[in-house]
PDB file of C-alpha atoms in Angstrom:
ATOM      1  CA  MET R   1       0.091  -0.061   0.006  1.00 70.00           C
ATOM      2  CA  PHE R   2       1.698   3.318  -1.156  1.00 80.00           C
ATOM      3  CA  ALA R   3       1.580   6.274   0.886  1.00 80.00           C
ATOM      4  CA  GLY R   4      -1.387   8.080  -0.763  1.00 87.00           C
ATOM      5  CA  ARG R   5      -3.618   5.012  -0.498  1.00 91.00           C
ATOM      6  CA  TYR R   6      -2.587   4.884   2.880  1.00 91.00           C
ATOM      7  CA  ILE R   7      -3.386   8.488   3.970  1.00 93.00           C
ATOM      8  CA  TRP R   8      -6.826   8.054   2.389  1.00 93.00           C
ATOM      9  CA  TRP R   9      -7.895   5.045   4.182  1.00 93.00           C
ATOM     10  CA  MET R  10      -6.656   6.186   7.440  1.00 94.00           C
ATOM     11  CA  LEU R  11      -8.735   9.563   6.894  1.00 94.00           C
ATOM     12  CA  ILE R  12     -11.680   7.371   5.989  1.00 95.00           C
ATOM     13  CA  ALA R  13     -11.161   5.180   9.178  1.00 94.00           C
ATOM     14  CA  VAL R  14     -10.774   8.354  11.304  1.00 92.00           C
ATOM     15  CA  ALA R  15     -14.076   9.591   9.827  1.00 93.00           C
ATOM     16  CA  ILE R  16     -15.723   6.412  10.596  1.00 92.00           C
ATOM     17  CA  PHE R  17     -14.617   6.575  14.019  1.00 89.00           C
ATOM     18  CA  LEU R  18     -15.791  10.433  14.651  1.00 86.00           C
ATOM     19  CA  PHE R  19     -19.156   9.465  13.189  1.00 89.00           C
ATOM     20  CA  PHE R  20     -19.999   6.445  15.293  1.00 86.00           C
ATOM     21  CA  SER R  21     -18.383   7.985  18.450  1.00 81.00           C
ATOM     22  CA  MET R  22     -19.751  11.629  18.225  1.00 80.00           C
ATOM     23  CA  CYS R  23     -22.996  11.615  15.719  1.00 82.00           C
ATOM     24  CA  PHE R  24     -24.511   8.137  15.961  1.00 83.00           C
ATOM     25  CA  ASP R  25     -26.381   8.741  18.975  1.00 81.00           C
ATOM     26  CA  TYR R  26     -28.371  11.692  17.308  1.00 83.00           C
ATOM     27  CA  VAL R  27     -29.002   8.947  14.515  1.00 85.00           C
ATOM     28  CA  THR R  28     -30.457   6.805  17.207  1.00 83.00           C
ATOM     29  CA  TRP R  29     -32.607   9.629  18.551  1.00 83.00           C
ATOM     30  CA  ILE R  30     -33.820  10.152  14.927  1.00 87.00           C
ATOM     31  CA  VAL R  31     -34.743   6.668  14.432  1.00 82.00           C
ATOM     32  CA  VAL R  32     -36.515   6.551  17.831  1.00 81.00           C
ATOM     33  CA  ALA R  33     -38.463   9.751  16.992  1.00 81.00           C
ATOM     34  CA  VAL R  34     -39.456   8.625  13.650  1.00 82.00           C
ATOM     35  CA  SER R  35     -40.476   5.060  14.585  1.00 77.00           C
ATOM     36  CA  GLY R  36     -43.160   6.452  16.921  1.00 76.00           C
ATOM     37  CA  CYS R  37     -41.919   3.667  19.404  1.00 72.00           C
ATOM     38  CA  ALA R  38     -42.540   6.203  22.204  1.00 67.00           C
ATOM     39  CA  GLU R  39     -46.334   5.610  22.024  1.00 69.00           C
ATOM     40  CA  VAL R  40     -46.086   1.837  23.099  1.00 68.00           C
ATOM     41  CA  ALA R  41     -44.479   1.573  26.523  1.00 65.00           C
ATOM     42  CA  GLY R  42     -41.134  -0.474  26.467  1.00 67.00           C
ATOM     43  CA  SER R  43     -40.982  -0.735  22.669  1.00 72.00           C
ATOM     44  CA  CYS R  44     -38.007   1.730  22.228  1.00 75.00           C
ATOM     45  CA  GLY R  45     -35.608  -0.223  24.424  1.00 77.00           C
ATOM     46  CA  PRO R  46     -34.913  -2.945  21.671  1.00 80.00           C
ATOM     47  CA  ILE R  47     -34.087  -0.139  19.080  1.00 80.00           C
ATOM     48  CA  VAL R  48     -31.962   1.539  21.441  1.00 80.00           C
ATOM     49  CA  VAL R  49     -30.060  -1.442  22.637  1.00 82.00           C
ATOM     50  CA  SER R  50     -29.567  -2.647  18.908  1.00 83.00           C
ATOM     51  CA  MET R  51     -28.249   0.567  17.483  1.00 82.00           C
ATOM     52  CA  SER R  52     -26.143   1.815  20.776  1.00 80.00           C
ATOM     53  CA  GLY R  53     -25.252  -1.738  21.976  1.00 81.00           C
ATOM     54  CA  ALA R  54     -24.485  -3.445  18.663  1.00 85.00           C
ATOM     55  CA  MET R  55     -24.109  -0.879  15.490  1.00 87.00           C
ATOM     56  CA  LYS R  56     -22.167   1.728  17.270  1.00 85.00           C
ATOM     57  CA  PRO R  57     -19.612  -0.718  18.691  1.00 84.00           C
ATOM     58  CA  ALA R  58     -19.346  -2.357  15.192  1.00 89.00           C
ATOM     59  CA  GLY R  59     -18.590   0.839  13.441  1.00 88.00           C
ATOM     60  CA  MET R  60     -16.008   1.721  15.812  1.00 87.00           C
ATOM     61  CA  GLY R  61     -14.452  -1.610  15.396  1.00 88.00           C
ATOM     62  CA  LEU R  62     -14.604  -1.242  11.616  1.00 92.00           C
ATOM     63  CA  ALA R  63     -12.674   1.871  11.839  1.00 92.00           C
ATOM     64  CA  SER R  64     -10.141   0.118  14.060  1.00 91.00           C
ATOM     65  CA  LEU R  65      -9.820  -2.733  11.794  1.00 93.00           C
ATOM     66  CA  ILE R  66      -9.154  -0.414   8.680  1.00 94.00           C
ATOM     67  CA  MET R  67      -6.436   1.345  10.807  1.00 94.00           C
ATOM     68  CA  VAL R  68      -4.814  -2.204  11.507  1.00 94.00           C
ATOM     69  CA  ILE R  69      -4.988  -3.534   7.995  1.00 94.00           C
ATOM     70  CA  CYS R  70      -3.676  -0.362   6.316  1.00 94.00           C
ATOM     71  CA  THR R  71      -0.630  -0.103   8.817  1.00 94.00           C
ATOM     72  CA  VAL R  72       0.288  -3.795   8.549  1.00 94.00           C
ATOM     73  CA  GLY R  73      -0.278  -3.474   4.795  1.00 93.00           C
ATOM     74  CA  ARG R  74       1.960  -0.262   4.549  1.00 93.00           C
ATOM     75  CA  LEU R  75       4.667  -1.985   6.630  1.00 93.00           C
ATOM     76  CA  ARG R  76       4.581  -4.971   4.273  1.00 91.00           C
ATOM     77  CA  TYR R  77       4.556  -2.793   1.228  1.00 91.00           C
ATOM     78  CA  LEU R  78       7.889  -0.977   2.607  1.00 89.00           C
ATOM     79  CA  ARG R  79       9.493  -4.638   3.149  1.00 88.00           C
ATOM     80  CA  CYS R  80       9.810  -4.059   6.758  1.00 87.00           C
ATOM     81  CA  GLY R  81      10.271  -7.089   9.055  1.00 86.00           C
ATOM     82  CA  TRP R  82       7.238  -8.842  10.680  1.00 89.00           C
ATOM     83  CA  GLY R  83       8.534  -7.536  14.136  1.00 91.00           C
ATOM     84  CA  TRP R  84       7.370  -4.046  12.943  1.00 93.00           C
ATOM     85  CA  ALA R  85       3.933  -5.379  12.132  1.00 93.00           C
ATOM     86  CA  ALA R  86       3.762  -7.453  15.716  1.00 93.00           C
ATOM     87  CA  ALA R  87       4.565  -4.082  17.542  1.00 94.00           C
ATOM     88  CA  ALA R  88       2.000  -2.161  15.697  1.00 94.00           C
ATOM     89  CA  LEU R  89      -0.570  -4.884  16.599  1.00 93.00           C
ATOM     90  CA  VAL R  90       0.340  -4.713  20.316  1.00 92.00           C
ATOM     91  CA  TRP R  91       0.168  -0.945  20.274  1.00 93.00           C
ATOM     92  CA  PHE R  92      -3.149  -1.058  18.749  1.00 92.00           C
ATOM     93  CA  TYR R  93      -4.508  -3.515  21.262  1.00 90.00           C
ATOM     94  CA  ALA R  94      -3.238  -1.724  23.990  1.00 89.00           C
ATOM     95  CA  SER R  95      -4.778   1.606  22.635  1.00 88.00           C
ATOM     96  CA  THR R  96      -8.116   0.296  22.165  1.00 84.00           C
ATOM     97  CA  ALA R  97      -9.982   1.930  25.168  1.00 80.00           C
ATOM     98  CA  PHE R  98      -8.413   5.401  24.897  1.00 80.00           C
ATOM     99  CA  PRO R  99     -10.044   6.763  21.542  1.00 77.00           C
ATOM    100  CA  GLY R 100     -13.434   5.909  23.384  1.00 73.00           C
ATOM    101  CA  ILE R 101     -12.406   8.129  26.298  1.00 73.00           C
ATOM    102  CA  LEU R 102     -11.619  11.020  23.940  1.00 69.00           C
ATOM    103  CA  ALA R 103     -15.095  10.692  22.332  1.00 65.00           C
ATOM    104  CA  ALA R 104     -16.452  11.416  25.604  1.00 64.00           C
ATOM    105  CA  GLY R 105     -15.318  15.034  25.143  1.00 60.00           C
ATOM    106  CA  TRP R 106     -18.312  15.634  22.786  1.00 59.00           C
ATOM    107  CA  THR R 107     -20.628  15.372  25.687  1.00 59.00           C
ATOM    108  CA  GLY R 108     -18.824  17.385  28.007  1.00 59.00           C
ATOM    109  CA  GLN R 109     -17.930  14.591  30.387  1.00 62.00           C
ATOM    110  CA  LEU R 110     -13.947  14.644  29.501  1.00 62.00           C
ATOM    111  CA  ARG R 111     -11.770  16.283  32.029  1.00 68.00           C
ATOM    112  CA  PRO R 112      -7.740  16.906  31.486  1.00 67.00           C
ATOM    113  CA  GLU R 113      -6.942  14.694  34.183  1.00 67.00           C
ATOM    114  CA  MET R 114      -8.901  11.901  33.031  1.00 68.00           C
ATOM    115  CA  VAL R 115      -6.844  12.232  29.818  1.00 67.00           C
ATOM    116  CA  ALA R 116      -3.639  12.246  31.732  1.00 69.00           C
ATOM    117  CA  GLU R 117      -4.384   9.321  33.803  1.00 71.00           C
ATOM    118  CA  SER R 118      -5.550   7.066  31.152  1.00 73.00           C
ATOM    119  CA  LEU R 119      -3.388   8.045  28.203  1.00 81.00           C
ATOM    120  CA  PRO R 120      -1.312   4.977  27.340  1.00 85.00           C
ATOM    121  CA  ALA R 121       2.254   5.180  26.023  1.00 89.00           C
ATOM    122  CA  ALA R 122       1.116   2.747  23.365  1.00 90.00           C
ATOM    123  CA  PHE R 123      -1.344   5.142  21.920  1.00 91.00           C
ATOM    124  CA  LEU R 124       1.544   7.881  21.499  1.00 93.00           C
ATOM    125  CA  PHE R 125       3.840   4.949  19.739  1.00 94.00           C
ATOM    126  CA  ILE R 126       1.347   4.193  17.353  1.00 94.00           C
ATOM    127  CA  ASN R 127       0.503   7.614  16.350  1.00 93.00           C
ATOM    128  CA  VAL R 128       4.271   8.177  15.641  1.00 95.00           C
ATOM    129  CA  LEU R 129       4.576   5.350  13.668  1.00 95.00           C
ATOM    130  CA  CYS R 130       1.504   5.753  11.752  1.00 94.00           C
ATOM    131  CA  ALA R 131       2.685   9.459  11.068  1.00 94.00           C
ATOM    132  CA  TYR R 132       6.015   8.158   9.956  1.00 94.00           C
ATOM    133  CA  LEU R 133       4.532   5.609   7.293  1.00 93.00           C
ATOM    134  CA  ALA R 134       2.828   8.395   5.674  1.00 92.00           C
ATOM    135  CA  ILE R 135       5.945   9.688   4.351  1.00 91.00           C
ATOM    136  CA  PRO R 136       5.909   8.739   0.633  1.00 89.00           C
ATOM    137  CA  PHE R 137       9.530   6.824   0.529  1.00 87.00           C
ATOM    138  CA  GLU R 138       8.686   5.166  -2.701  1.00 83.00           C
ATOM    139  CA  GLU R 139       8.940   8.373  -4.424  1.00 82.00           C
ATOM    140  CA  GLY R 140      12.557   9.209  -3.450  1.00 75.00           C
ATOM    141  CA  ARG R 141      15.624   7.686  -2.226  1.00 78.00           C
ATOM    142  CA  THR R 142      15.025   7.796   1.501  1.00 80.00           C
ATOM    143  CA  VAL R 143      15.201   3.998   3.079  1.00 83.00           C
ATOM    144  CA  PRO R 144      12.457   3.374   5.596  1.00 87.00           C
ATOM    145  CA  PHE R 145      13.796   3.208   9.056  1.00 87.00           C
ATOM    146  CA  GLY R 146      17.195   4.158   7.783  1.00 82.00           C
ATOM    147  CA  GLU R 147      20.404   2.388   6.800  1.00 82.00           C
ATOM    148  CA  TRP R 148      22.606   2.930   9.585  1.00 84.00           C
ATOM    149  CA  ARG R 149      23.106  -0.171  11.996  1.00 88.00           C
ATOM    150  CA  TRP R 150      23.149   1.828  15.295  1.00 90.00           C
ATOM    151  CA  LEU R 151      20.260   3.833  14.366  1.00 90.00           C
ATOM    152  CA  ARG R 152      18.365   0.755  13.566  1.00 90.00           C
ATOM    153  CA  GLY R 153      19.372  -0.655  16.774  1.00 92.00           C
ATOM    154  CA  LEU R 154      18.227   2.414  18.555  1.00 94.00           C
ATOM    155  CA  LEU R 155      14.821   1.834  16.756  1.00 94.00           C
ATOM    156  CA  TRP R 156      14.513  -1.539  17.689  1.00 94.00           C
ATOM    157  CA  PHE R 157      15.141  -0.766  21.578  1.00 95.00           C
ATOM    158  CA  CYS R 158      12.611   1.785  21.340  1.00 94.00           C
ATOM    159  CA  VAL R 159      10.243  -0.587  19.782  1.00 95.00           C
ATOM    160  CA  ALA R 160      11.089  -3.264  22.219  1.00 94.00           C
ATOM    161  CA  TYR R 161      10.589  -0.866  25.311  1.00 94.00           C
ATOM    162  CA  GLY R 162       7.284   0.432  23.881  1.00 93.00           C
ATOM    163  CA  THR R 163       5.905  -2.922  23.193  1.00 93.00           C
ATOM    164  CA  LEU R 164       6.597  -4.343  26.786  1.00 92.00           C
ATOM    165  CA  THR R 165       5.439  -1.234  28.394  1.00 91.00           C
ATOM    166  CA  ALA R 166       2.216  -1.780  26.441  1.00 90.00           C
ATOM    167  CA  PHE R 167       1.924  -5.403  27.363  1.00 88.00           C
ATOM    168  CA  ALA R 168       2.692  -4.515  31.204  1.00 86.00           C
ATOM    169  CA  GLY R 169       0.170  -1.565  31.242  1.00 82.00           C
ATOM    170  CA  THR R 170      -2.674  -3.348  29.735  1.00 81.00           C
ATOM    171  CA  SER R 171      -4.799  -5.466  32.061  1.00 78.00           C
ATOM    172  CA  GLY R 172      -6.180  -8.566  30.611  1.00 74.00           C
ATOM    173  CA  PHE R 173      -3.662  -8.757  28.015  1.00 73.00           C
ATOM    174  CA  GLY R 174      -3.229 -12.431  27.819  1.00 70.00           C
ATOM    175  CA  ALA R 175      -6.968 -13.074  27.842  1.00 73.00           C
ATOM    176  CA  THR R 176      -7.710 -12.887  24.181  1.00 70.00           C
ATOM    177  CA  PRO R 177      -4.905 -15.095  23.003  1.00 70.00           C
ATOM    178  CA  ALA R 178      -5.462 -17.683  25.747  1.00 71.00           C
ATOM    179  CA  ARG R 179      -9.210 -17.784  24.576  1.00 72.00           C
ATOM    180  CA  LEU R 180      -8.293 -18.177  21.139  1.00 69.00           C
ATOM    181  CA  ILE R 181      -5.779 -20.943  21.318  1.00 72.00           C
ATOM    182  CA  GLY R 182      -7.752 -22.791  24.562  1.00 71.00           C
ATOM    183  CA  MET R 183      -5.333 -22.154  27.142  1.00 73.00           C
ATOM    184  CA  PRO R 184      -6.898 -20.381  30.228  1.00 73.00           C
ATOM    185  CA  TRP R 185      -3.504 -20.704  32.074  1.00 74.00           C
ATOM    186  CA  LEU R 186      -1.731 -18.668  29.628  1.00 72.00           C
ATOM    187  CA  ALA R 187      -3.815 -15.539  30.838  1.00 74.00           C
ATOM    188  CA  GLU R 188      -3.066 -16.100  34.310  1.00 77.00           C
ATOM    189  CA  THR R 189       0.585 -16.658  33.631  1.00 79.00           C
ATOM    190  CA  LEU R 190       0.840 -13.292  31.626  1.00 77.00           C
ATOM    191  CA  ALA R 191      -1.064 -11.488  34.397  1.00 77.00           C
ATOM    192  CA  GLY R 192       1.610 -12.733  36.734  1.00 80.00           C
ATOM    193  CA  LEU R 193       4.482 -11.088  34.857  1.00 81.00           C
ATOM    194  CA  GLN R 194       2.844  -7.798  34.026  1.00 79.00           C
ATOM    195  CA  ALA R 195       3.463  -6.041  37.710  1.00 82.00           C
ATOM    196  CA  PRO R 196       6.946  -7.091  38.002  1.00 86.00           C
ATOM    197  CA  LEU R 197       7.836  -6.027  34.575  1.00 86.00           C
ATOM    198  CA  GLU R 198       5.982  -2.899  34.889  1.00 85.00           C
ATOM    199  CA  ALA R 199       8.336  -2.106  37.852  1.00 86.00           C
ATOM    200  CA  VAL R 200      11.200  -2.851  35.856  1.00 88.00           C
ATOM    201  CA  LEU R 201      10.368  -0.881  32.915  1.00 87.00           C
ATOM    202  CA  ASP R 202       9.283   2.314  34.857  1.00 83.00           C
ATOM    203  CA  LEU R 203      12.909   2.074  36.948  1.00 82.00           C
ATOM    204  CA  GLY R 204      10.645   1.614  40.180  1.00 77.00           C
ATOM    205  CA  THR R 205       9.428   5.272  39.962  1.00 79.00           C
ATOM    206  CA  GLY R 206       5.922   4.092  39.278  1.00 76.00           C
ATOM    207  CA  SER R 207       5.564   6.922  36.495  1.00 80.00           C
ATOM    208  CA  MET R 208       5.657   7.262  32.912  1.00 85.00           C
ATOM    209  CA  VAL R 209       8.570   9.680  32.598  1.00 87.00           C
ATOM    210  CA  PRO R 210      10.752   6.717  31.296  1.00 90.00           C
ATOM    211  CA  ALA R 211       8.058   5.604  28.701  1.00 91.00           C
ATOM    212  CA  TYR R 212       7.843   9.283  27.416  1.00 92.00           C
ATOM    213  CA  ALA R 213      11.605   9.593  27.238  1.00 94.00           C
ATOM    214  CA  VAL R 214      11.740   6.518  25.205  1.00 94.00           C
ATOM    215  CA  LEU R 215       8.955   7.794  22.861  1.00 94.00           C
ATOM    216  CA  ALA R 216      10.985  10.949  22.417  1.00 95.00           C
ATOM    217  CA  MET R 217      13.973   8.586  21.511  1.00 95.00           C
ATOM    218  CA  PHE R 218      11.804   6.665  19.030  1.00 95.00           C
ATOM    219  CA  ALA R 219      10.553  10.163  17.370  1.00 95.00           C
ATOM    220  CA  ALA R 220      14.043  11.424  17.151  1.00 94.00           C
ATOM    221  CA  GLY R 221      15.257   8.212  15.711  1.00 93.00           C
ATOM    222  CA  LEU R 222      12.739   8.253  13.131  1.00 93.00           C
ATOM    223  CA  GLY R 223      13.372  11.734  12.112  1.00 91.00           C
ATOM    224  CA  ALA R 224      17.033  10.891  11.950  1.00 89.00           C
ATOM    225  CA  THR R 225      16.332   8.161   9.299  1.00 88.00           C
ATOM    226  CA  LEU R 226      15.015  10.912   7.050  1.00 86.00           C
ATOM    227  CA  LEU R 227      18.473  12.584   6.848  1.00 81.00           C
ATOM    228  CA  PRO R 228      21.090  11.632   3.943  1.00 73.00           C
ATOM    229  CA  GLN R 229      22.649   8.439   5.203  1.00 62.00           C
ATOM    230  CA  ASP R 230      26.154   9.131   3.575  1.00 60.00           C
ATOM    231  CA  ALA R 231      28.174  10.808   5.940  1.00 56.00           C
ATOM    232  CA  ALA R 232      29.764  13.115   3.408  1.00 57.00           C
ATOM    233  CA  VAL R 233      26.385  14.316   1.934  1.00 53.00           C
ATOM    234  CA  LEU R 234      24.920  14.803   5.398  1.00 52.00           C
ATOM    235  CA  ARG R 235      28.031  16.886   6.451  1.00 57.00           C
ATOM    236  CA  GLU R 236      27.683  18.919   3.101  1.00 56.00           C
ATOM    237  CA  ARG R 237      23.756  19.520   3.917  1.00 52.00           C
ATOM    238  CA  LEU R 238      24.677  20.654   7.517  1.00 53.00           C
ATOM    239  CA  LEU R 239      27.424  23.217   6.428  1.00 55.00           C
ATOM    240  CA  GLU R 240      25.575  24.443   3.521  1.00 56.00           C
ATOM    241  CA  PRO R 241      23.749  27.073   5.320  1.00 54.00           C
ATOM    242  CA  PHE R 242      26.866  28.460   6.965  1.00 49.00           C
ATOM    243  CA  THR R 243      28.779  28.406   3.624  1.00 55.00           C
ATOM    244  CA  LEU R 244      29.047  31.594   1.671  1.00 50.00           C
ATOM    245  CA  ARG R 245      27.911  31.462  -2.157  1.00 53.00           C
ATOM    246  CA  GLY R 246      30.698  30.703  -4.395  1.00 52.00           C
ATOM    247  CA  SER R 247      33.001  29.608  -1.659  1.00 48.00           C
ATOM    248  CA  ARG R 248      34.837  26.201  -1.810  1.00 50.00           C
ATOM    249  CA  ARG R 249      34.617  25.984   2.007  1.00 47.00           C
TER     250      ARG R 249
END
């Protein structure tokens, strides 16, 4: 999936999510008003339950599915390893509940402290990655995620840290895979690992500062991959603003 189509489908997914999270309740109200169910006591309940309890979550799930498929498809189109796709899936899974919290701002029920308390680092990681994937690499010579080994190592460190942080900070993370493969004990085992792992990742501080520091490193590393990977060309680009026109130095 090339960059233009990736951006197009991601915008479509965002539009679908905004519609179902903020506007679909008004559609439900219109349907209830037009149906005339209010004239018969108890007849509006099934309509509201069907639309708000089934159709609305299905629409929001469709938007999430489009984002996941587009991100994985874009990574595979750029010939990135499956490790990037796995990390993206973990970040998407850990960020599932947060967009719904943001949608509460439409009804005036959202407070800044609620956002700060519920903001997962995985949500920021996946947004940085999606913004990076929107760059049209196929139209230039820039190699996705760079060519320098040390830079790729730094990015992989950030990805591993962000993935482990998403796993440690997401309650019930192992419930879904345990249910899919029929191993209930797996969920209990993974749940037992989350608390010790979270204590190690936050360096015993109990805060998200280490995660935000790694996130900053991740964003800076992705930005560095857009620079010329040839040291001579990079030095020439950096010195160009300080060199007089027509000078050899």
